[in-house]
PDB file of C-alpha atoms in Angstrom:
ATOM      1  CA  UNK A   1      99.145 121.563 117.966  1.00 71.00           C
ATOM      2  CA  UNK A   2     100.152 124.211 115.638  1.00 84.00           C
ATOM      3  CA  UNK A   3     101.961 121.735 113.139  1.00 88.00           C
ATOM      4  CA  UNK A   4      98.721 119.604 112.740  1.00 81.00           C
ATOM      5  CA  UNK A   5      97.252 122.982 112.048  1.00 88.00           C
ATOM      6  CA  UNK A   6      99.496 123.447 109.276  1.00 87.00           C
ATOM      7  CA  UNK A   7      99.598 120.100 108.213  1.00 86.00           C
ATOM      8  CA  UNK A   8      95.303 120.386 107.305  1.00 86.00           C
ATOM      9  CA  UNK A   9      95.524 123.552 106.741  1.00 88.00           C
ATOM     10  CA  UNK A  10      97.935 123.535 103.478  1.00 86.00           C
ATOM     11  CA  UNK A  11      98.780 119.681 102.792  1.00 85.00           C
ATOM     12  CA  UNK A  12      97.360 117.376 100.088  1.00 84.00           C
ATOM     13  CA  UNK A  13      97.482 114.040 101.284  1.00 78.00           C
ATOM     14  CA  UNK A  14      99.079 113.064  98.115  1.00 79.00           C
ATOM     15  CA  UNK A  15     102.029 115.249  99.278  1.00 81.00           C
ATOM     16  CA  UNK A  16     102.462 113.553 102.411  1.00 78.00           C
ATOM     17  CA  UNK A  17     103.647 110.406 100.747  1.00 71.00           C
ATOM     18  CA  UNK A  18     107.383 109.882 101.821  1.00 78.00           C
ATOM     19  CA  UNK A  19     109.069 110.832 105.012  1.00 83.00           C
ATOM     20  CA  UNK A  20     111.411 112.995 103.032  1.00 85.00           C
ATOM     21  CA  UNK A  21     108.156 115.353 103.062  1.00 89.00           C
ATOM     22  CA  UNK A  22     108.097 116.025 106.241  1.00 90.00           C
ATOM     23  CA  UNK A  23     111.849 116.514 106.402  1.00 84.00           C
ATOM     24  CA  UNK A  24     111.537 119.237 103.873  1.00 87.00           C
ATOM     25  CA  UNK A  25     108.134 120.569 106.097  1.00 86.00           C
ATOM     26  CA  UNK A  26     110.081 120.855 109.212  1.00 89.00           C
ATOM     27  CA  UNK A  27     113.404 122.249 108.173  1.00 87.00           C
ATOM     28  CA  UNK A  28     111.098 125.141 106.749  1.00 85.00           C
ATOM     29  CA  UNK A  29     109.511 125.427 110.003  1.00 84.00           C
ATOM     30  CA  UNK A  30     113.156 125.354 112.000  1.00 83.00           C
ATOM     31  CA  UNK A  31     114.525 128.083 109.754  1.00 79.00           C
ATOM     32  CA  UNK A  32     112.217 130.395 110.246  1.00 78.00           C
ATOM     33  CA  UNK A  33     113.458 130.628 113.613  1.00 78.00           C
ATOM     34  CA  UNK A  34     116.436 132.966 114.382  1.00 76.00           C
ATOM     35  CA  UNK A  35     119.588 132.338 116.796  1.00 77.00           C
ATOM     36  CA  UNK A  36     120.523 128.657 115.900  1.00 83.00           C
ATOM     37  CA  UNK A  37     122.290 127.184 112.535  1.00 84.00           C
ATOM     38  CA  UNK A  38     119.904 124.837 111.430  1.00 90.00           C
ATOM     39  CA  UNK A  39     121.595 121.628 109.870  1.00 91.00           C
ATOM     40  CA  UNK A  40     119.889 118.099 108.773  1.00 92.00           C
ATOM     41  CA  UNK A  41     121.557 114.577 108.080  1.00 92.00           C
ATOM     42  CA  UNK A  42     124.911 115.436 109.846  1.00 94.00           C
ATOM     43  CA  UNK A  43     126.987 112.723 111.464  1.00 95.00           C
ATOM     44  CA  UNK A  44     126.958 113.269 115.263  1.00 95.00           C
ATOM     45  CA  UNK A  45     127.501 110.604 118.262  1.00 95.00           C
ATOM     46  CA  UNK A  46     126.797 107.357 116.394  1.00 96.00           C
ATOM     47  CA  UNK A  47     124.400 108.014 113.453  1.00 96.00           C
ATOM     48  CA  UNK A  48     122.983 110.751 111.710  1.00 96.00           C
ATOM     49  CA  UNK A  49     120.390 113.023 113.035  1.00 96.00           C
ATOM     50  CA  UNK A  50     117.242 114.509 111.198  1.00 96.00           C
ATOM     51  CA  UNK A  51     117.403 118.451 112.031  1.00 96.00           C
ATOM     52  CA  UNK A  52     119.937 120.234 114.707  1.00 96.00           C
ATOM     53  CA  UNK A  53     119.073 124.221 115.540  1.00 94.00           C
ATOM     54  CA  UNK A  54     122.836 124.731 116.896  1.00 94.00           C
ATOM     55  CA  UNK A  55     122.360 128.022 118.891  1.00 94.00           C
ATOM     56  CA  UNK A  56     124.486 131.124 118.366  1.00 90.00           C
ATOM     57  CA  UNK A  57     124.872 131.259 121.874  1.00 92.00           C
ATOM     58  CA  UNK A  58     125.877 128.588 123.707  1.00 91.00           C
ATOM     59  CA  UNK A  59     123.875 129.460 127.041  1.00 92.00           C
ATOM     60  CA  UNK A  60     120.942 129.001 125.133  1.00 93.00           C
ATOM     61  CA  UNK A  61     119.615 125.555 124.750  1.00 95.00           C
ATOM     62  CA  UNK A  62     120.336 123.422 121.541  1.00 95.00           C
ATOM     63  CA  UNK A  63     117.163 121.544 119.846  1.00 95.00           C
ATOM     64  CA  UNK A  64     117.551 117.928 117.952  1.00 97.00           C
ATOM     65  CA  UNK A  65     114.344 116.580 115.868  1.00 97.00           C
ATOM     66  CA  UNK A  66     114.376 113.097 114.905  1.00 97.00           C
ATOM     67  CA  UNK A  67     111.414 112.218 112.443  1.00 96.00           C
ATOM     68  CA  UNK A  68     109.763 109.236 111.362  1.00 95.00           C
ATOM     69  CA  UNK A  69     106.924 108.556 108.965  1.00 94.00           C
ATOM     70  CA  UNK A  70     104.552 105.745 108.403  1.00 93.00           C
ATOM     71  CA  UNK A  71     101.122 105.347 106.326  1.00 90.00           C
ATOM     72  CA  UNK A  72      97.814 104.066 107.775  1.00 91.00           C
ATOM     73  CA  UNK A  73      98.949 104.590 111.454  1.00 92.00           C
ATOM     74  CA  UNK A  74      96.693 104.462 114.558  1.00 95.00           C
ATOM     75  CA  UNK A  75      96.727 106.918 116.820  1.00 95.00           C
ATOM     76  CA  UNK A  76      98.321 104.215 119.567  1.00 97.00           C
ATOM     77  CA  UNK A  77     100.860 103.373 116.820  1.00 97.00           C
ATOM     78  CA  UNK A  78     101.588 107.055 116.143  1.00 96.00           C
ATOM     79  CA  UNK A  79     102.408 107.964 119.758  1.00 97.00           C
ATOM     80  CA  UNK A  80     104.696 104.543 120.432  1.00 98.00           C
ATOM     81  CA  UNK A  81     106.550 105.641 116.779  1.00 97.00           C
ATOM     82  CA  UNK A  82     107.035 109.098 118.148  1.00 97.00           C
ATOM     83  CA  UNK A  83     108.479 107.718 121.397  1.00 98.00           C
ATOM     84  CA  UNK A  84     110.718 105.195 119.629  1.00 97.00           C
ATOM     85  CA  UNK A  85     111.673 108.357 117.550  1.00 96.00           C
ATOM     86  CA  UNK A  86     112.500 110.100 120.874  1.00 98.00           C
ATOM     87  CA  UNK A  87     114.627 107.378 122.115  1.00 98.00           C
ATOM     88  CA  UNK A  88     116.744 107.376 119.276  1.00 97.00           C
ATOM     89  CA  UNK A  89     118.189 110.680 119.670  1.00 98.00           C
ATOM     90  CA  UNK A  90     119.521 109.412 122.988  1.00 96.00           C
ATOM     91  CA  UNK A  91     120.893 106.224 122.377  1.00 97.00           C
ATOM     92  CA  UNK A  92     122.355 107.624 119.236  1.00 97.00           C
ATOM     93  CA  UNK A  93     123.971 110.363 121.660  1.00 97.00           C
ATOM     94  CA  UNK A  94     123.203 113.033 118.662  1.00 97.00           C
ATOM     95  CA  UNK A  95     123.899 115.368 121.114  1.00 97.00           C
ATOM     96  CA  UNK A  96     127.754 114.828 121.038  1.00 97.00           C
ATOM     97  CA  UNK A  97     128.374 117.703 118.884  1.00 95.00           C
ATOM     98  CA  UNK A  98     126.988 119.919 120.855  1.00 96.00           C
ATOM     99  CA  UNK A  99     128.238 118.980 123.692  1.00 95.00           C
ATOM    100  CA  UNK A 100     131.183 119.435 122.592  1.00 96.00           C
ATOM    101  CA  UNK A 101     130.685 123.028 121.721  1.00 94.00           C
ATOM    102  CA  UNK A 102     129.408 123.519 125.833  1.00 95.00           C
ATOM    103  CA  UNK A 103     125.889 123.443 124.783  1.00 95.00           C
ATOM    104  CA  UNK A 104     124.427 122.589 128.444  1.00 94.00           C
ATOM    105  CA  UNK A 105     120.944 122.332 127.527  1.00 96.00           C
ATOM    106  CA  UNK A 106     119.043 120.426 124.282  1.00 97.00           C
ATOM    107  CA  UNK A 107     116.093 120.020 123.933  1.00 97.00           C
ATOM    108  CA  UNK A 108     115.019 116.551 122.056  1.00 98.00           C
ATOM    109  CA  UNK A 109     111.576 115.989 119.883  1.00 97.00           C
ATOM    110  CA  UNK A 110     110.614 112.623 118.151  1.00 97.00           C
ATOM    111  CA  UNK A 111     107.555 113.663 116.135  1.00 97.00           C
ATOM    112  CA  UNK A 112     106.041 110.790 114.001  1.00 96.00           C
ATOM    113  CA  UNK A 113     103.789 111.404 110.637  1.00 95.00           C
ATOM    114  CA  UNK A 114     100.920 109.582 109.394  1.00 93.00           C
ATOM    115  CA  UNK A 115      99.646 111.478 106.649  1.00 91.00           C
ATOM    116  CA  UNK A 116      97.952 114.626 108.123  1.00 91.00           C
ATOM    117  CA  UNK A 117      98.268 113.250 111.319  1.00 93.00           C
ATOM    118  CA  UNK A 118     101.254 114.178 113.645  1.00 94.00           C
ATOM    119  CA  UNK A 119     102.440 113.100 117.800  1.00 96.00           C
ATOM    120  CA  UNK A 120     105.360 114.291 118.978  1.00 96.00           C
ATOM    121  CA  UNK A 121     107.511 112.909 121.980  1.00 98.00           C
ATOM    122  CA  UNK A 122     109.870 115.486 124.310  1.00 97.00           C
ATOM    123  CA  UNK A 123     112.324 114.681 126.220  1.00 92.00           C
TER     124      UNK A 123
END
């Protein structure tokens, strides 16, 4: 997985302290992307997601990454975090905005940290 790659590739562990890392990791990631607004910690459906890619078009499909962080996790722990991630973004509904903009299609990711280590859930 390319963002484990990057994560032992160009991390300190002493960086990877605080889930607000991994915000700032990912959001650098998601703009280097082209054809979506990329927005983090916006009010949508009933709570605030982590990172939206809204795209320009709205045939295209819209992404929404919800992120979670803990320390010492097992690998079992990691993937059940990354699923309860997942499940967020739905019962949330951060999807309502666009939905109401006639995105069709989004694409949902709960990807859980531990450290260098990283699982992400799709749905």
């Amino acid at each position: 997985m390319l963002i484990q790659t990057l994560l032992t590739q160009s991390v300190s562990a002493y960086d990877t302290a605080v889930e607000n890392f991994y915000h700032g990791f990912m959001r650098g990631l998601c703009a280097l992307l082209g054809g979506s607004y990329t927005t983090s910690n916006r009010e949508s459906g009933d709570g605030r997601y982590d990172i939206q890619l809204m795209p320009e078009n709205t045939r295209l499909p819209g992404i929404l990454i919800e992120l979670k962080a803990e320390k010492r996790c097992s690998k079992d722990r990691l993937k059940k975090l990354s699923e309860t991630t997942l499940k967020q973004i739905t019962e949330k509904k951060y999807d309502t905005d666009m939905a109401a903009k006639g995105i069709k299609t989004v694409y949902k990711y709960g990807v859980a940290f531990s450290g260098k280590k990283v699982e992400v859930a799709i749905g």
